[in-house]
XYZ file of C-alpha atoms in Angstrom:
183
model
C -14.198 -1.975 -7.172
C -14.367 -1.461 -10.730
C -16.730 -4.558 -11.177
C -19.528 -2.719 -9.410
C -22.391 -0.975 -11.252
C -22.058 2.220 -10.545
C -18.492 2.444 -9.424
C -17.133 5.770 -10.938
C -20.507 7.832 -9.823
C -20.160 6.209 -6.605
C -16.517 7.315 -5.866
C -17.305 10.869 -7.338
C -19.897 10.971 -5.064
C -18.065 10.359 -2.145
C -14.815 12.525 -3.016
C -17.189 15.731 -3.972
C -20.149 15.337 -1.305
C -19.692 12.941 1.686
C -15.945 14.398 3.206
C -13.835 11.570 1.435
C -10.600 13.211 0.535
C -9.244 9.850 -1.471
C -9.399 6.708 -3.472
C -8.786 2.851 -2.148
C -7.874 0.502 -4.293
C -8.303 -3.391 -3.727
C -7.984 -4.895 -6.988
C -7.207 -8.446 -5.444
C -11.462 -8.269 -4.838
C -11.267 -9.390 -8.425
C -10.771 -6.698 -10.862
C -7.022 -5.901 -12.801
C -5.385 -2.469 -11.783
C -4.698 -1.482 -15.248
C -8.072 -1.402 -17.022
C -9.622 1.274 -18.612
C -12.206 2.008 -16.067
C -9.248 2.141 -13.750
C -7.371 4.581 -15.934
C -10.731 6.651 -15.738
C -10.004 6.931 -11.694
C -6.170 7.528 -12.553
C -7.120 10.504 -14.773
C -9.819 11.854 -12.488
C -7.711 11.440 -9.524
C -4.362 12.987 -10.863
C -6.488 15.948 -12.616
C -8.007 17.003 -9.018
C -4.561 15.817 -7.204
C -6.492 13.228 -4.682
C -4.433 10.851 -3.731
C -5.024 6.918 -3.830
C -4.268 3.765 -1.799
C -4.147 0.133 -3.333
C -3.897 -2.720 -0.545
C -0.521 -4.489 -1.289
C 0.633 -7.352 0.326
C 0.034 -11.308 -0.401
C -2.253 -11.337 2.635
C -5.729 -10.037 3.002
C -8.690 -10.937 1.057
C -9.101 -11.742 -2.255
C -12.329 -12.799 -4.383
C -10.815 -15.888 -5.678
C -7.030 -17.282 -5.576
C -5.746 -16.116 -9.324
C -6.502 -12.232 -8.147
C -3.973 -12.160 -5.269
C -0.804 -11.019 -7.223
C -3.512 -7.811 -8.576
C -1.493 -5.223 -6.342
C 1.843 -6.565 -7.579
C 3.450 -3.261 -7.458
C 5.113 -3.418 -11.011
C 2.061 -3.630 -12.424
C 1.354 0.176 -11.296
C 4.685 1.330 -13.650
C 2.932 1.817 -16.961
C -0.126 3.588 -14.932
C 2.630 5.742 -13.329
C 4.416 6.648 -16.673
C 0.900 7.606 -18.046
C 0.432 9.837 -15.070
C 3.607 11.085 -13.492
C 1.428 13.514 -10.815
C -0.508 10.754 -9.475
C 0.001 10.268 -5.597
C -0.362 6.542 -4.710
C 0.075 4.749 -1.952
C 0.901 0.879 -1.568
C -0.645 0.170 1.986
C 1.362 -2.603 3.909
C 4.460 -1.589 1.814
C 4.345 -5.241 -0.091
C 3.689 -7.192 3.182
C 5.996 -7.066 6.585
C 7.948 -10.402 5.676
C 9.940 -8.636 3.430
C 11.542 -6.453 6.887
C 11.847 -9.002 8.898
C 15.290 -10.122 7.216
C 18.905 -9.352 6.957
C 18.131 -7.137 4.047
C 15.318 -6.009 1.732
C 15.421 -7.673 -1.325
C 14.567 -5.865 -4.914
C 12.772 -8.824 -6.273
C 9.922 -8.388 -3.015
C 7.105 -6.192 -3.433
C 8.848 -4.451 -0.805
C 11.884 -3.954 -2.428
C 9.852 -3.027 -5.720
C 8.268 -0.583 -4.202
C 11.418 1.386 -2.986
C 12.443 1.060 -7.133
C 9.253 3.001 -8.035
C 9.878 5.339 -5.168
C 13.282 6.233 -6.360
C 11.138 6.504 -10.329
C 8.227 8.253 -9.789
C 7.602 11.312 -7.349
C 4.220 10.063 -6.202
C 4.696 6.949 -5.030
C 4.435 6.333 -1.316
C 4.158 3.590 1.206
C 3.057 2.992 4.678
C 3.705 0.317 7.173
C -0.064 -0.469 8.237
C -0.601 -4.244 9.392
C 2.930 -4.897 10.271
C 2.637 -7.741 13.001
C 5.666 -9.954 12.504
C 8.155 -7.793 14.154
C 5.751 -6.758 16.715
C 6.534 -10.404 17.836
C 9.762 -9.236 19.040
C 13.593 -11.528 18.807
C 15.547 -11.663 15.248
C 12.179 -10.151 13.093
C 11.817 -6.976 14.897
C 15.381 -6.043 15.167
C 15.942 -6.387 12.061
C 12.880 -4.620 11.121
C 14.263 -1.316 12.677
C 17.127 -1.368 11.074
C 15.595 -2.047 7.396
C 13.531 1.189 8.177
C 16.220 2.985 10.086
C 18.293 2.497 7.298
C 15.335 3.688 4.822
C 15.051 7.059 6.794
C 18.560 7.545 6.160
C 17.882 7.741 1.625
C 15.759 11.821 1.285
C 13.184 10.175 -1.300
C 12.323 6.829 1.300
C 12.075 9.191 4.121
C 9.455 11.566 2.751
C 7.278 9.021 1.383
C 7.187 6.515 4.068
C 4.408 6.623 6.016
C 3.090 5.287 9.721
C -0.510 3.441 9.602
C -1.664 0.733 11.826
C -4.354 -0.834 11.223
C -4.886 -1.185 14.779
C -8.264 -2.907 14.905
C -7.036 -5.817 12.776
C -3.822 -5.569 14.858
C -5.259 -5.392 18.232
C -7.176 -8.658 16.856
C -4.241 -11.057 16.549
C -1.601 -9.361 19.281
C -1.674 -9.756 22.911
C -2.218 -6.422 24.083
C 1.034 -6.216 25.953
C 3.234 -6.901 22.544
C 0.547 -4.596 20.869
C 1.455 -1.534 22.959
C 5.395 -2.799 23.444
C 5.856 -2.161 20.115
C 4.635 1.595 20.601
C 7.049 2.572 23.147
C-alpha cells in the first residue's frame, strides 16, 4: 500500500531478506495504481524480473466506495507500455461473474484482461475465489466451457493460472460443493 510510511523499504525488505519472491497489489485499499510511487515498484520489480499480483475483481475490500474500480484492468495499459517485461498478475481474473455466461464479454474486466493478454507478454491471470460456478446448474457449465475454450488460444493457455483461495472459499461453500468442484 503505497499510502503507508515506509512502503518501498518495507517491500524491499521483504523481497531481499524474509523469502518473499513477489509483489501484491491492492490498490482498491485506497491508493491509484498508476502513481509515481507505484511506478517506483514497476521499475524495481521489472529490473529484478519479480513478478506482481493486483487483486481484481468488484468484490473484496476496499477503504472507501470511490476506490473499488482501482484494479480496473485498463488502467494497468499505460504501466504495461512503460514496462513491456513486467510480469503481472490480475488475481480473480476480473471477478467469476464474467464466466458464468454464454460468453465472455470484452467490455468485463474479464474480457479486458484476455485484450491485454493477447498485448503484452506479461500479463497473466488466475482463477482464485471463483465460487459462483462452484454452485453447480447453468453457471458452472458454462464456466468450463469459457475456460475450455480459453485453453484452446496458445497465449490464454500459458498465462492462465489455478489459485483458490481456499480459506475464503471453504468459508462460504458447503464442504461437499467445495470438494465437488475438485473432482
Amino acid at each position: 500500500n503505497t499510502n503507508r510510511p515506509g512502503h518501498f523499504e518495507i517491500m524491499e525488505n521483504a523481497l531481499q531478506s524474509r523469502g518473499f519472491i513477489g509483489v501484491k497489489v491492492y490498490p482498491s485499499l485506497g491508493y491509484d495504481i498508476d502513481s509515481d510511487a507505484m511506478e517506483n515498484i514497476y521499475q524495481y520489480c521489472e529490473n529484478r524480473n519479480i513478478p506482481m499480483l493486483m487483486h481484481c475483481s468488484q468484490g473484496g475490500f476496499y477503504y472507501k466506495k470511490k476506490f473499488i474500480n482501482n484494479s480496473e484492468p485498463d488502467l494497468l495499459r499505460p504501466v504495461f507500455d512503460r514496462h513491456p517485461k513486467l510480469k503481472f498478475c490480475f488475481g480473480h481474473f476480473g471477478g467469476d461473474e464474467n464466466l458464468i455466461h454464454n460468453k465472455i464479454l470484452s467490455s468485463t474486466w474479464t474480457g479486458k484482461i484476455l485484450k491485454l493478454m493477447e498485448d503484452y507478454q506479461g500479463v497473466y491471470a488466475d482463477i482464485s475465489y471463483h465460487t459462483e460456478p462452484m454452485q453447480g446448474g447453468v453457471s458452472e457449465s458454462n464456466y468450463l466451457k469459457n475456460l475450455k475454450e480459453m485453453m484452446k488460444h496458445n497465449v490464454y493457455r500459458n498465462r492462465l493460472l489455478f489459485g483458490t483461495d481456499y480459506f475464503l472459499v471453504r468459508r462460504r461453500l458447503k464442504e461437499k460443493n467445495y470438494w465437488a468442484y475438485f473432482d
